[in-house]
mmCIF file of C-alpha atoms in Angstrom:
data_model
loop_
_atom_site.group_PDB
_atom_site.id
_atom_site.type_symbol
_atom_site.label_atom_id
_atom_site.label_comp_id
_atom_site.label_asym_id
_atom_site.label_seq_id
_atom_site.Cartn_x
_atom_site.Cartn_y
_atom_site.Cartn_z
ATOM 1 C CA MET A 9 -0.089 -0.127 -0.019
ATOM 2 C CA ASN A 10 1.386 3.442 -1.107
ATOM 3 C CA ASN A 11 1.388 6.586 1.145
ATOM 4 C CA ASP A 12 1.249 9.420 -1.031
ATOM 5 C CA GLN A 13 1.793 13.156 0.276
ATOM 6 C CA TRP A 14 1.753 16.435 -1.401
ATOM 7 C CA TRP A 15 3.875 19.134 -1.523
ATOM 8 C CA LEU A 16 3.982 22.351 -3.072
ATOM 9 C CA ALA A 17 6.408 25.451 -3.659
ATOM 10 C CA THR A 18 5.137 28.687 -4.976
ATOM 11 C CA LEU A 19 6.370 31.038 -7.702
ATOM 12 C CA GLY A 20 4.376 33.955 -7.220
ATOM 13 C CA ARG A 21 0.596 32.767 -7.983
ATOM 14 C CA THR A 22 1.872 29.649 -9.548
ATOM 15 C CA ILE A 23 1.892 26.321 -7.661
ATOM 16 C CA VAL A 24 4.577 23.265 -8.292
ATOM 17 C CA TRP A 25 3.116 20.265 -7.148
ATOM 18 C CA ALA A 26 5.266 17.258 -5.862
ATOM 19 C CA ARG A 27 4.033 14.071 -4.689
ATOM 20 C CA LEU A 28 6.220 12.220 -2.296
ATOM 21 C CA ARG A 29 4.747 8.472 -2.159
ATOM 22 C CA GLU A 30 6.348 6.020 0.693
ATOM 23 C CA LEU A 31 7.132 2.682 -0.367
ATOM 24 C CA GLU A 32 6.526 -0.847 1.664
ATOM 25 C CA ALA A 33 10.132 -1.430 1.679
ATOM 26 C CA GLY A 34 10.492 1.958 3.485
ATOM 27 C CA THR A 35 11.858 3.587 0.468
ATOM 28 C CA ALA A 36 10.584 6.770 -1.208
ATOM 29 C CA GLU A 37 9.836 7.887 -4.497
ATOM 30 C CA VAL A 38 8.953 11.530 -5.573
ATOM 31 C CA LEU A 39 7.309 12.484 -8.729
ATOM 32 C CA ASP A 40 8.332 16.041 -9.837
ATOM 33 C CA SER A 41 6.788 18.836 -11.641
ATOM 34 C CA ASP A 42 8.557 18.055 -14.726
ATOM 35 C CA GLY A 43 7.280 14.351 -14.454
ATOM 36 C CA ASN A 44 10.422 12.846 -13.210
ATOM 37 C CA MET A 45 10.257 9.924 -10.815
ATOM 38 C CA LEU A 46 13.021 10.319 -8.376
ATOM 39 C CA SER A 47 13.874 7.279 -6.067
ATOM 40 C CA TYR A 48 15.189 7.993 -2.355
ATOM 41 C CA ASP A 49 16.394 5.547 0.199
ATOM 42 C CA SER A 50 14.109 6.756 2.932
ATOM 43 C CA PRO A 51 11.239 8.909 3.276
ATOM 44 C CA ASP A 52 13.171 11.115 5.461
ATOM 45 C CA THR A 53 15.795 11.579 2.697
ATOM 46 C CA ALA A 54 12.977 12.353 0.242
ATOM 47 C CA LYS A 55 11.369 15.230 2.519
ATOM 48 C CA ALA A 56 14.964 16.700 3.255
ATOM 49 C CA ALA A 57 15.634 17.036 -0.617
ATOM 50 C CA LEU A 58 12.149 18.672 -0.970
ATOM 51 C CA MET A 59 12.786 20.698 1.726
ATOM 52 C CA ASP A 60 16.152 21.609 0.095
ATOM 53 C CA ALA A 61 14.360 22.792 -2.895
ATOM 54 C CA GLU A 62 11.773 24.945 -1.102
ATOM 55 C CA PHE A 63 8.660 22.694 -0.982
ATOM 56 C CA ALA A 64 6.568 22.574 1.926
ATOM 57 C CA ALA A 65 4.343 19.763 2.837
ATOM 58 C CA LEU A 66 0.314 20.553 2.039
ATOM 59 C CA ASP A 67 -0.692 18.221 5.325
ATOM 60 C CA GLY A 68 1.386 20.664 7.496
ATOM 61 C CA MET A 69 0.227 23.719 6.229
ATOM 62 C CA ASP A 70 -2.063 26.021 7.940
ATOM 63 C CA ALA A 71 -4.117 29.225 6.671
ATOM 64 C CA GLU A 72 -1.440 32.094 8.005
ATOM 65 C CA ASP A 73 1.471 29.576 6.124
ATOM 66 C CA ALA A 74 -0.298 29.849 3.014
ATOM 67 C CA ALA A 75 -0.979 33.370 3.202
ATOM 68 C CA ASP A 76 2.797 33.872 3.785
ATOM 69 C CA ARG A 77 3.145 32.039 0.350
ATOM 70 C CA GLY A 78 0.653 34.164 -1.389
ATOM 71 C CA PHE A 79 -2.466 32.387 -1.664
ATOM 72 C CA ALA A 80 -5.744 30.905 0.350
ATOM 73 C CA LEU A 81 -6.040 27.211 1.174
ATOM 74 C CA ASP A 82 -9.204 26.617 -0.273
ATOM 75 C CA GLU A 83 -7.666 28.391 -3.837
ATOM 76 C CA LEU A 84 -5.603 24.935 -4.041
ATOM 77 C CA VAL A 85 -6.671 21.702 -5.901
ATOM 78 C CA VAL A 86 -4.529 18.911 -5.792
ATOM 79 C CA PRO A 87 -3.520 17.222 -9.004
ATOM 80 C CA TYR A 88 -5.368 14.091 -9.663
ATOM 81 C CA ALA A 89 -5.352 11.481 -12.811
ATOM 82 C CA GLU A 90 -5.777 8.107 -12.943
ATOM 83 C CA ASP A 91 -2.107 7.505 -13.736
ATOM 84 C CA ASP A 92 1.415 9.467 -13.493
ATOM 85 C CA ASP A 93 1.460 10.509 -17.418
ATOM 86 C CA ARG A 94 -2.082 12.427 -17.173
ATOM 87 C CA LEU A 95 -0.688 13.786 -13.594
ATOM 88 C CA ARG A 96 2.228 15.406 -15.146
ATOM 89 C CA ALA A 97 0.355 17.760 -16.853
ATOM 90 C CA LEU A 98 -1.577 19.074 -13.843
ATOM 91 C CA MET A 99 1.622 19.402 -11.683
ATOM 92 C CA VAL A 100 2.007 23.154 -12.392
ATOM 93 C CA GLN A 101 -1.086 25.216 -11.683
ATOM 94 C CA THR A 102 -1.779 28.927 -12.018
ATOM 95 C CA LEU A 103 -3.783 30.683 -9.400
ATOM 96 C CA PRO A 104 -6.180 33.295 -10.416
ATOM 97 C CA ARG A 105 -5.161 36.870 -9.754
ATOM 98 C CA ALA A 106 -5.843 37.669 -6.051
ATOM 99 C CA HIS A 107 -8.739 40.266 -5.452
#
């Protein structure tokens, strides 16, 4: 069974997503916004790499964290597709201009 976690980085009103998947073997994979599948020896190593790239975990984000990044949590739509090939096209989203 896989355990998916969504991470995001922001560039203005653009949201760049990454999906971290913890595997049963104790390793991890990250699907990045370019569609690359990156393998890591542990979930902690994958999380450290994402943090180094200035990504933040969606599940740990509150309204104040989101506001600091320039958006509201209710603006986010976590990417979803039946397979990774289709998901790649959804990994970068531009939010409408804030009012």
